[in-house]
Coordinates of C-alpha atoms and ligand atoms in Angstrom, one line a residue:
M1 CA -10.8 7.1 8.1
K2 CA -11.8 9.5 10.9
T3 CA -10.1 12.9 11.1
K4 CA -7.6 13.0 13.9
V5 CA -8.0 16.1 16.1
L6 CA -5.7 17.1 19.0
F7 CA -7.7 19.5 21.2
V8 CA -5.2 21.5 23.3
T9 CA -6.6 23.3 26.3
S10 CA -5.3 24.7 29.6
E11 CA -8.5 23.5 31.4
A12 CA -11.3 21.0 31.1
H13 CA -14.2 20.1 33.3
P14 CA -14.2 18.0 35.5
F15 CA -10.4 18.1 35.9
A16 CA -9.9 21.8 36.1
K17 CA -12.1 24.7 35.3
S18 CA -12.0 28.5 35.8
G19 CA -14.4 29.6 33.1
G20 CA -16.2 28.9 29.8
L21 CA -13.2 27.2 28.2
G22 CA -13.4 24.4 30.8
D23 CA -17.0 23.6 29.8
V24 CA -16.2 23.8 26.1
A25 CA -13.1 21.5 26.4
Y26 CA -15.3 18.9 28.0
S27 CA -18.5 19.2 25.9
L28 CA -17.1 19.8 22.4
P29 CA -14.8 16.8 22.3
K30 CA -17.6 14.7 23.7
A31 CA -19.8 15.8 20.8
L32 CA -17.0 15.3 18.2
V33 CA -15.9 11.9 19.3
K34 CA -18.8 10.1 17.5
N35 CA -17.2 10.9 14.1
T36 CA -13.7 12.1 14.7
D37 CA -10.7 10.6 16.5
V38 CA -10.5 13.5 18.9
R39 CA -8.1 13.6 21.9
V40 CA -7.7 16.3 24.4
I41 CA -4.4 17.4 26.0
M42 CA -4.0 19.6 29.1
P43 CA -1.6 20.2 32.0
K44 CA -1.6 17.7 34.9
Y45 CA -2.3 20.2 37.7
S46 CA -1.9 19.0 41.2
S47 CA -5.3 20.5 41.9
I48 CA -7.0 17.8 39.8
H49 CA -9.0 15.7 42.2
D50 CA -7.5 12.4 43.3
K51 CA -10.6 10.5 42.0
Y52 CA -9.5 11.4 38.5
S53 CA -5.7 11.4 38.8
I54 CA -5.7 7.9 40.4
D55 CA -6.9 6.3 37.2
M56 CA -4.4 8.1 34.9
E57 CA -2.1 5.7 33.0
F58 CA 1.6 6.7 32.8
I59 CA 2.6 6.7 29.1
E60 CA 6.1 8.0 28.7
K61 CA 8.7 10.5 30.0
F62 CA 10.8 12.6 27.7
S63 CA 12.1 16.2 27.6
T64 CA 11.1 19.4 25.8
N65 CA 12.7 22.8 25.4
V66 CA 12.0 26.1 27.1
A67 CA 14.4 28.2 24.9
W68 CA 17.8 26.4 25.4
R69 CA 16.8 24.6 28.6
E70 CA 15.7 21.0 28.7
K71 CA 12.7 20.3 30.8
Y72 CA 11.1 17.1 32.1
V73 CA 7.7 16.0 30.6
G74 CA 5.6 13.1 31.9
L75 CA 2.7 12.1 29.7
F76 CA -0.3 10.5 31.3
K77 CA -3.6 9.4 29.9
T78 CA -7.2 8.6 30.9
T79 CA -10.5 8.3 29.1
L80 CA -13.7 10.2 29.9
D81 CA -17.0 9.7 28.1
K82 CA -15.1 7.9 25.3
V83 CA -12.7 10.8 24.9
P84 CA -9.0 10.2 25.5
F85 CA -7.5 12.9 27.7
Y86 CA -3.7 13.3 27.9
F87 CA -1.9 15.2 30.6
I88 CA 1.4 17.0 30.6
D89 CA 3.1 16.5 34.0
N90 CA 5.8 18.7 35.4
Q91 CA 5.7 19.4 39.1
D92 CA 7.7 22.6 38.9
Y93 CA 5.1 24.1 36.6
F94 CA 1.8 22.5 37.5
G95 CA 2.3 21.3 41.1
R96 CA 0.6 24.4 42.5
E97 CA -2.7 25.2 44.2
N98 CA -4.2 27.1 41.2
T99 CA -4.3 26.8 37.5
Y100 CA -3.2 30.4 36.6
G101 CA -2.2 33.6 38.3
Y102 CA 1.6 33.0 38.8
F103 CA 4.5 35.3 38.0
D104 CA 5.8 32.7 35.5
D105 CA 2.6 31.8 33.7
G106 CA 4.3 33.0 30.5
E107 CA 6.9 30.3 31.0
R108 CA 4.5 27.6 32.2
F109 CA 2.4 27.8 29.1
A110 CA 5.2 28.2 26.7
Y111 CA 6.6 25.0 28.2
F112 CA 3.1 23.4 27.9
S113 CA 2.8 24.3 24.2
R114 CA 6.2 22.8 23.3
A115 CA 5.5 19.7 25.4
V116 CA 2.2 19.2 23.6
I117 CA 4.0 19.0 20.2
D118 CA 6.7 16.7 21.6
A119 CA 4.0 14.5 23.2
I120 CA 2.4 13.7 19.8
E121 CA 5.0 11.0 18.8
H122 CA 4.2 9.2 22.1
M123 CA 0.5 8.9 21.3
E124 CA -0.6 5.6 19.9
D125 CA -1.5 5.6 16.2
F126 CA -2.0 9.3 16.1
I127 CA -0.5 12.0 13.9
P128 CA -3.1 14.8 14.1
D129 CA -4.7 16.1 10.9
V130 CA -5.8 19.1 13.0
I131 CA -4.5 20.7 16.2
H132 CA -7.2 22.7 17.8
C133 CA -5.8 25.3 20.2
N134 CA -7.7 27.5 22.7
D135 CA -6.9 30.9 24.1
W136 CA -3.5 32.4 24.8
Q137 CA -2.2 29.4 26.9
S138 CA -1.9 27.2 23.8
A139 CA -1.6 30.0 21.2
L140 CA 2.1 29.4 20.7
V141 CA 1.6 25.9 19.3
P142 CA 1.1 27.0 15.6
L143 CA 4.2 29.3 15.9
F144 CA 6.4 26.6 17.5
L145 CA 5.3 24.1 14.8
K146 CA 6.5 26.4 12.1
V147 CA 9.7 27.5 13.7
F148 CA 11.0 24.4 15.4
Y149 CA 9.5 21.3 13.7
G150 CA 10.3 22.0 10.0
E151 CA 8.6 19.5 7.7
K152 CA 7.6 17.1 10.5
Y153 CA 4.0 18.2 10.8
K154 CA 3.7 20.1 7.6
D155 CA 0.3 18.5 6.7
T156 CA -1.2 19.3 10.1
K157 CA -3.6 22.2 10.2
V158 CA -4.0 24.4 13.2
I159 CA -7.2 26.1 14.3
F160 CA -7.3 28.6 17.2
T161 CA -10.4 29.4 19.2
I162 CA -10.7 32.6 21.2
H163 CA -13.0 32.2 24.2
N164 CA -11.8 35.2 26.1
L165 CA -10.1 38.2 24.4
K166 CA -9.5 40.0 27.6
F167 CA -6.6 37.8 28.6
Q168 CA -4.0 37.8 25.8
G169 CA -0.8 36.4 27.5
L170 CA 1.3 39.6 27.4
Y171 CA 4.8 39.3 28.7
G172 CA 8.0 41.5 28.6
K173 CA 10.3 41.4 25.6
E174 CA 12.8 39.2 27.4
V175 CA 10.5 36.2 27.1
L176 CA 11.2 36.2 23.3
F177 CA 14.7 34.9 23.8
D178 CA 14.7 33.4 27.3
I179 CA 11.4 31.5 27.1
L180 CA 10.3 31.2 23.6
G181 CA 13.7 30.7 22.0
L182 CA 13.0 33.1 19.3
N183 CA 14.9 36.1 18.0
E184 CA 14.4 39.8 17.2
Y185 CA 12.7 38.9 13.8
Y186 CA 9.5 38.0 15.7
Y187 CA 9.4 41.3 17.6
T188 CA 7.5 43.4 15.1
D189 CA 3.9 44.7 14.9
E190 CA 3.2 42.1 12.1
R191 CA 4.4 39.3 14.4
L192 CA 4.3 39.1 18.2
K193 CA 4.9 42.6 19.3
Y194 CA 2.0 44.3 21.0
K195 CA 2.8 47.7 22.4
D196 CA 6.0 47.0 24.4
A197 CA 5.2 43.4 25.1
V198 CA 5.2 40.0 23.4
S199 CA 1.6 38.7 22.8
Y200 CA 1.0 35.0 22.8
M201 CA -2.6 35.6 21.6
K202 CA -1.2 37.3 18.4
A203 CA 0.8 34.1 17.7
G204 CA -2.4 32.1 17.7
I205 CA -4.2 34.5 15.4
I206 CA -1.3 35.0 12.9
Y207 CA 0.1 31.5 12.6
S208 CA -3.0 29.4 12.7
D209 CA -4.7 28.3 9.5
F210 CA -8.1 29.3 10.9
V211 CA -9.4 31.3 13.9
T212 CA -12.8 31.0 15.5
T213 CA -14.5 32.8 18.3
V214 CA -17.6 31.9 20.2
S215 CA -20.4 33.7 18.3
E216 CA -20.9 35.1 14.8
T217 CA -21.8 38.6 16.0
Y218 CA -18.8 38.7 18.3
A219 CA -16.5 37.7 15.4
E220 CA -17.8 40.8 13.6
E221 CA -17.7 43.1 16.7
I222 CA -14.0 42.4 17.5
K223 CA -13.1 44.1 14.3
S224 CA -14.0 47.4 16.0
P225 CA -12.1 49.2 18.8
F226 CA -14.8 48.9 21.4
F227 CA -14.7 45.1 21.4
G228 CA -11.3 44.4 19.8
E229 CA -9.2 44.8 23.0
G230 CA -6.5 46.5 20.9
L231 CA -6.4 43.7 18.3
E232 CA -9.2 45.1 16.0
G233 CA -6.6 45.8 13.3
L234 CA -5.4 42.2 13.4
F235 CA -9.0 40.9 13.1
Q236 CA -9.6 43.2 10.1
K237 CA -6.4 42.0 8.4
Y238 CA -7.2 38.3 9.0
D239 CA -10.9 38.6 8.4
Y240 CA -10.8 35.9 5.7
K241 CA -9.9 33.2 8.2
V242 CA -12.0 34.3 11.2
Q243 CA -15.5 32.8 11.9
G244 CA -17.9 32.7 14.8
I245 CA -19.4 29.5 16.1
V246 CA -21.9 29.7 19.0
N247 CA -21.3 27.4 22.0
G248 CA -23.8 24.9 23.1
I249 CA -24.8 23.7 26.6
D250 CA -24.5 20.3 28.0
Y251 CA -27.9 18.7 27.6
D252 CA -27.3 16.2 30.3
M253 CA -26.2 18.8 32.8
F254 CA -29.0 21.2 32.0
N255 CA -32.3 19.3 31.5
P256 CA -35.4 20.3 33.4
R257 CA -37.0 16.9 32.8
R258 CA -34.3 15.1 34.7
D259 CA -32.8 17.8 37.0
K260 CA -32.4 16.4 40.5
E261 CA -31.7 19.9 42.0
I262 CA -35.1 21.4 41.1
H263 CA -38.3 21.1 43.1
T264 CA -40.5 19.7 40.2
K265 CA -39.3 18.2 37.0
Y266 CA -40.9 19.4 33.7
G267 CA -40.5 19.4 30.0
V268 CA -42.1 21.2 27.0
K269 CA -45.1 19.0 27.1
N270 CA -45.9 19.6 30.8
R271 CA -44.5 23.0 31.1
E272 CA -47.4 24.1 33.3
K273 CA -45.6 22.3 36.1
K274 CA -42.8 24.9 36.0
V275 CA -44.8 27.1 38.3
E276 CA -44.2 24.6 41.2
N277 CA -40.6 25.6 41.0
K278 CA -41.5 29.2 41.2
L279 CA -43.6 28.7 44.3
A280 CA -40.8 26.7 45.9
L281 CA -38.3 29.4 45.1
Q282 CA -40.4 32.1 46.6
R283 CA -40.7 29.9 49.8
E284 CA -37.0 29.2 49.8
L285 CA -36.0 32.9 49.5
N286 CA -38.8 34.3 51.7
L287 CA -40.4 36.2 48.9
V288 CA -44.2 36.7 48.8
E289 CA -45.6 33.3 47.6
D290 CA -47.8 34.1 44.6
K291 CA -47.8 32.3 41.3
D292 CA -49.1 35.4 39.5
I293 CA -46.1 37.7 40.4
P294 CA -43.5 37.3 37.7
I295 CA -39.9 36.6 38.9
I296 CA -36.9 38.0 37.1
G297 CA -33.7 36.0 37.7
I298 CA -30.2 37.3 37.4
I299 CA -27.2 34.9 37.8
T300 CA -23.9 36.4 37.0
R301 CA -20.4 37.4 37.9
F302 CA -20.6 40.9 39.3
T303 CA -18.5 42.8 36.8
P304 CA -19.2 45.8 34.5
Q305 CA -19.2 43.4 31.5
K306 CA -22.5 42.0 32.6
G307 CA -24.4 45.3 32.4
L308 CA -24.8 45.7 36.1
D309 CA -24.5 49.4 35.8
L310 CA -27.8 49.4 33.9
I311 CA -29.5 47.4 36.5
A312 CA -28.1 49.6 39.3
H313 CA -29.3 52.7 37.5
V314 CA -33.0 51.7 37.4
L315 CA -33.1 49.1 40.2
E316 CA -35.6 51.1 42.3
E317 CA -37.8 51.6 39.2
I318 CA -37.8 47.9 38.6
L319 CA -38.7 47.2 42.2
L320 CA -41.7 49.5 41.9
L321 CA -43.2 47.3 39.2
D322 CA -45.2 44.2 40.0
V323 CA -42.3 41.8 40.0
Q324 CA -39.9 39.9 42.2
L325 CA -36.1 40.0 41.6
V326 CA -33.8 37.1 42.4
I327 CA -30.1 37.8 42.2
L328 CA -27.3 35.3 42.5
G329 CA -23.7 36.3 42.1
T330 CA -20.4 37.4 43.4
G331 CA -17.8 39.9 42.4
D332 CA -17.2 43.6 42.6
Q333 CA -17.9 44.9 46.1
N334 CA -19.9 47.9 45.0
Y335 CA -22.5 45.7 43.3
E336 CA -22.6 43.2 46.2
D337 CA -23.3 46.1 48.6
L338 CA -25.9 47.7 46.4
F339 CA -27.9 44.5 46.0
K340 CA -27.7 43.7 49.7
Y341 CA -28.9 47.2 50.5
Y342 CA -31.9 47.0 48.3
A343 CA -32.7 43.5 49.5
H344 CA -32.8 44.9 52.9
L345 CA -35.2 47.7 51.8
Y346 CA -37.5 45.4 49.8
P347 CA -37.3 42.0 51.5
S348 CA -40.5 40.7 50.0
K349 CA -39.5 41.7 46.4
L350 CA -35.8 41.3 46.1
S351 CA -33.6 38.4 47.2
A352 CA -29.8 38.8 46.7
K353 CA -27.7 35.8 47.3
I354 CA -24.0 36.8 47.3
M355 CA -22.4 33.4 46.7
F356 CA -21.5 30.9 44.1
D357 CA -24.0 28.1 44.2
P358 CA -24.6 26.0 41.0
D359 CA -27.6 24.1 42.6
L360 CA -29.4 27.3 43.7
A361 CA -28.6 28.6 40.2
K362 CA -30.6 25.7 38.7
R363 CA -33.5 26.4 41.1
I364 CA -33.5 30.0 39.9
Y365 CA -33.4 29.0 36.2
A366 CA -36.3 26.7 36.8
G367 CA -38.3 29.0 39.1
S368 CA -38.0 32.4 37.3
D369 CA -40.2 33.7 34.5
M370 CA -37.6 36.0 32.9
F371 CA -33.8 36.1 33.0
L372 CA -32.1 39.5 32.8
M373 CA -28.8 39.7 31.0
P374 CA -28.1 43.2 29.7
S375 CA -24.4 42.7 28.9
L376 CA -22.1 45.4 27.7
F377 CA -20.4 42.8 25.6
E378 CA -20.9 39.0 25.5
P379 CA -18.6 36.7 23.4
C380 CA -21.2 33.9 23.7
G381 CA -22.9 33.6 27.0
L382 CA -24.3 30.4 28.5
S383 CA -26.8 31.7 31.0
Q384 CA -29.3 32.8 28.3
L385 CA -29.1 29.3 26.7
I386 CA -29.7 27.6 30.1
S387 CA -32.6 29.9 30.9
M388 CA -34.3 29.2 27.5
R389 CA -34.0 25.4 28.1
Y390 CA -35.7 25.9 31.4
G391 CA -38.5 27.9 29.8
T392 CA -37.4 31.2 31.4
L393 CA -37.4 34.0 28.9
P394 CA -34.2 36.0 28.6
I395 CA -34.3 39.8 28.4
V396 CA -31.0 40.6 26.8
R397 CA -29.0 43.4 25.2
E398 CA -28.5 42.5 21.6
T399 CA -24.8 42.1 21.5
G400 CA -22.4 39.2 20.7
G401 CA -23.8 35.7 21.4
L402 CA -26.9 37.2 23.0
K403 CA -27.9 38.6 19.6
D404 CA -27.2 35.3 17.9
T405 CA -29.1 33.1 20.3
V406 CA -32.2 35.0 21.5
I407 CA -34.9 35.9 19.0
P408 CA -36.8 39.0 20.3
Y409 CA -40.5 38.5 20.5
N410 CA -42.5 39.8 17.6
E411 CA -46.2 40.0 18.5
F412 CA -47.3 40.1 14.9
S413 CA -45.6 37.0 13.7
N414 CA -45.6 35.4 17.1
V415 CA -42.0 34.3 16.8
G416 CA -39.4 34.8 19.5
T417 CA -37.6 33.1 22.4
G418 CA -37.2 36.2 24.6
F419 CA -36.9 39.9 24.6
G420 CA -34.1 42.2 23.4
F421 CA -33.0 45.8 23.4
E422 CA -30.2 47.4 21.3
N423 CA -28.5 50.2 23.1
Y424 CA -26.5 50.2 26.3
N425 CA -29.1 52.4 28.0
A426 CA -30.8 51.7 31.3
H427 CA -34.2 53.1 30.3
E428 CA -34.2 51.1 27.1
M429 CA -33.6 48.0 29.2
L430 CA -36.4 49.1 31.6
E431 CA -38.8 49.5 28.6
S432 CA -37.9 46.0 27.5
I433 CA -38.6 44.6 31.0
K434 CA -42.0 46.5 31.1
Y435 CA -42.8 45.0 27.6
S436 CA -42.1 41.5 28.9
L437 CA -44.4 42.1 31.9
E438 CA -47.1 43.2 29.5
I439 CA -46.7 40.0 27.5
Y440 CA -46.6 38.0 30.7
R441 CA -50.2 39.1 31.2
K442 CA -51.2 37.5 27.9
P443 CA -51.0 33.8 28.8
D444 CA -51.4 32.4 25.3
S445 CA -48.6 34.5 23.9
W446 CA -46.4 33.8 26.9
N447 CA -47.0 30.1 26.8
N448 CA -46.1 30.1 23.1
L449 CA -42.9 32.0 23.8
V450 CA -41.9 29.5 26.6
K451 CA -42.5 26.7 24.2
N452 CA -40.3 28.3 21.5
A453 CA -37.5 28.9 24.1
M454 CA -37.6 25.4 25.4
E455 CA -37.5 24.0 21.9
R456 CA -34.5 26.0 20.8
K457 CA -31.7 23.6 19.8
S458 CA -28.7 24.6 22.0
S459 CA -27.0 21.2 22.2
W460 CA -23.3 20.8 21.4
A461 CA -24.2 18.8 18.4
N462 CA -24.8 21.9 16.3
A463 CA -21.5 23.5 17.2
A464 CA -19.6 20.2 16.7
K465 CA -21.0 20.0 13.2
E466 CA -19.7 23.5 12.4
Y467 CA -16.2 22.7 13.8
K468 CA -16.2 19.5 11.8
K469 CA -17.0 21.5 8.6
I470 CA -14.0 23.7 9.3
Y471 CA -11.7 20.8 9.9
T472 CA -12.8 19.2 6.6
R473 CA -12.5 22.4 4.7
L474 CA -8.9 23.0 5.9
L475 CA -7.8 19.5 5.1
K476 CA -9.3 19.6 1.6
R477 CA -7.4 22.8 0.9
G478 CA -4.2 20.8 1.5
Ligands
ADP501 P1 -19.3 34.1 31.9 O1 -18.6 32.9 31.5 O2 -18.9 35.3 31.2 O3 -19.3 34.3 33.4 P2 -21.7 32.8 30.9 O4 -23.1 33.2 30.8 O5 -21.0 32.3 29.7 O6 -20.9 34.0 31.5 O7 -21.6 31.6 32.0 C1 -21.8 31.8 33.3 C2 -22.1 30.5 34.0 O8 -21.8 30.6 35.3 C3 -23.5 30.1 33.9 O9 -23.6 28.7 33.8 C4 -24.1 30.6 35.2 O10 -25.2 29.9 35.6 C5 -22.9 30.4 36.1 N1 -22.9 31.3 37.3 C6 -22.5 32.6 37.3 N2 -22.5 33.1 38.5 C7 -22.9 32.1 39.3 C8 -23.2 31.9 40.8 N3 -23.0 33.0 41.6 N4 -23.6 30.7 41.2 C9 -23.7 29.7 40.4 N5 -23.5 29.7 39.1 C10 -23.1 30.9 38.5

């Protein structure tokens, strides 16, 4: 019999998405459904597009608890790419313009977590072997199961995946009684207390049977204060049940052989055609049109996490090299201003598009030669995976998922899928850029690197296999 997995998430593409979790919650179940009975459950936000909500089937209505208060739950269902998706409906909580960012988010997702557990008995032929929770919004599920449901789901294992450690679901002590329905016993450093607050994330880490994060290196890094966001001690303590699994990318969405957004389609076998995309990009962005000038692409949120300080520090030195720089992003004003300023000074060498544009992003992935991603920290990172699939060699700082996915070029053994540097240092990054330009001038080596990068296996199939192994291991343990 297939393992039954309930995948609990606060967002999933194409229904609602604010970040990486939205992609994972769509792609991972799609990859798992071939050999597990996986079902996804998420809130029924009013922001979900009509074209999806119109097909949702109403299953049942019942009530759940927020502490002592009874709250309405409507359960809906639809199927997408063979994966059943359930939706928790409550207009008071989810009938709002955005997914998160409200004063009562702590209550909204405590409600969601209780409602998810109460929804199980309304799902046809389905008692989950595994409940797979994600980030702080569903981190309370394993705790609630233990506290409020006694023996009912005693054989069900819970795995908790951390996609973003920055957001931990921290709320004042009063939520303990008023929202979670718990007592003082849970307000200690060994349980939910974090400084003077209640941490939902801690509930996920402590009460789950297993914890994963989105790359092996990051799973190690978070045991140290620099990366641990205050939870490093907890990760050290629970080391035995923490593992990293690198995300994949959607091979249908990111495929240069079939991509309708790019100028000329190409694959590994006819990768010489990639250059047409470069010429088209230079034309589109009013850069000098010349196939021999290497283009470095940057597509990112403008935040310090992405290493933009390093780029800012040596931007002028980069622009003095024989390169063109194409930047696409939005975010902190100071970076936006800086890039606009330099684009004005060097119009033929630097194009800075301050916007969010997924189609232009694809044209940049296809048209660039290198992709610069010097992150300060990087739990997994998707951009380097996308760029490799498009034969654009990433230049990365070797941290987190970047370290696990990009093999730095070694000219003696000829292995590699990109370039890497170790320290968070602008001149070390600059040296790495210069080195990549040197290799760019050796067509045989470069061509070989492009081939390696394009052939890297980044599909979700690999990650799905790893998650499946964890499910099986947990269930065997009994
Ligand atoms: P993070 O999730 O930390 O922002 P990732 O590398 O994991 O970083 O994923 C970023 C994703 O968002 C990539 O698919 C990237 O192409 C896309 N992206 C980032 N900024 C933009 C933008 N301005 N326009 C279009 N796509 C963008």
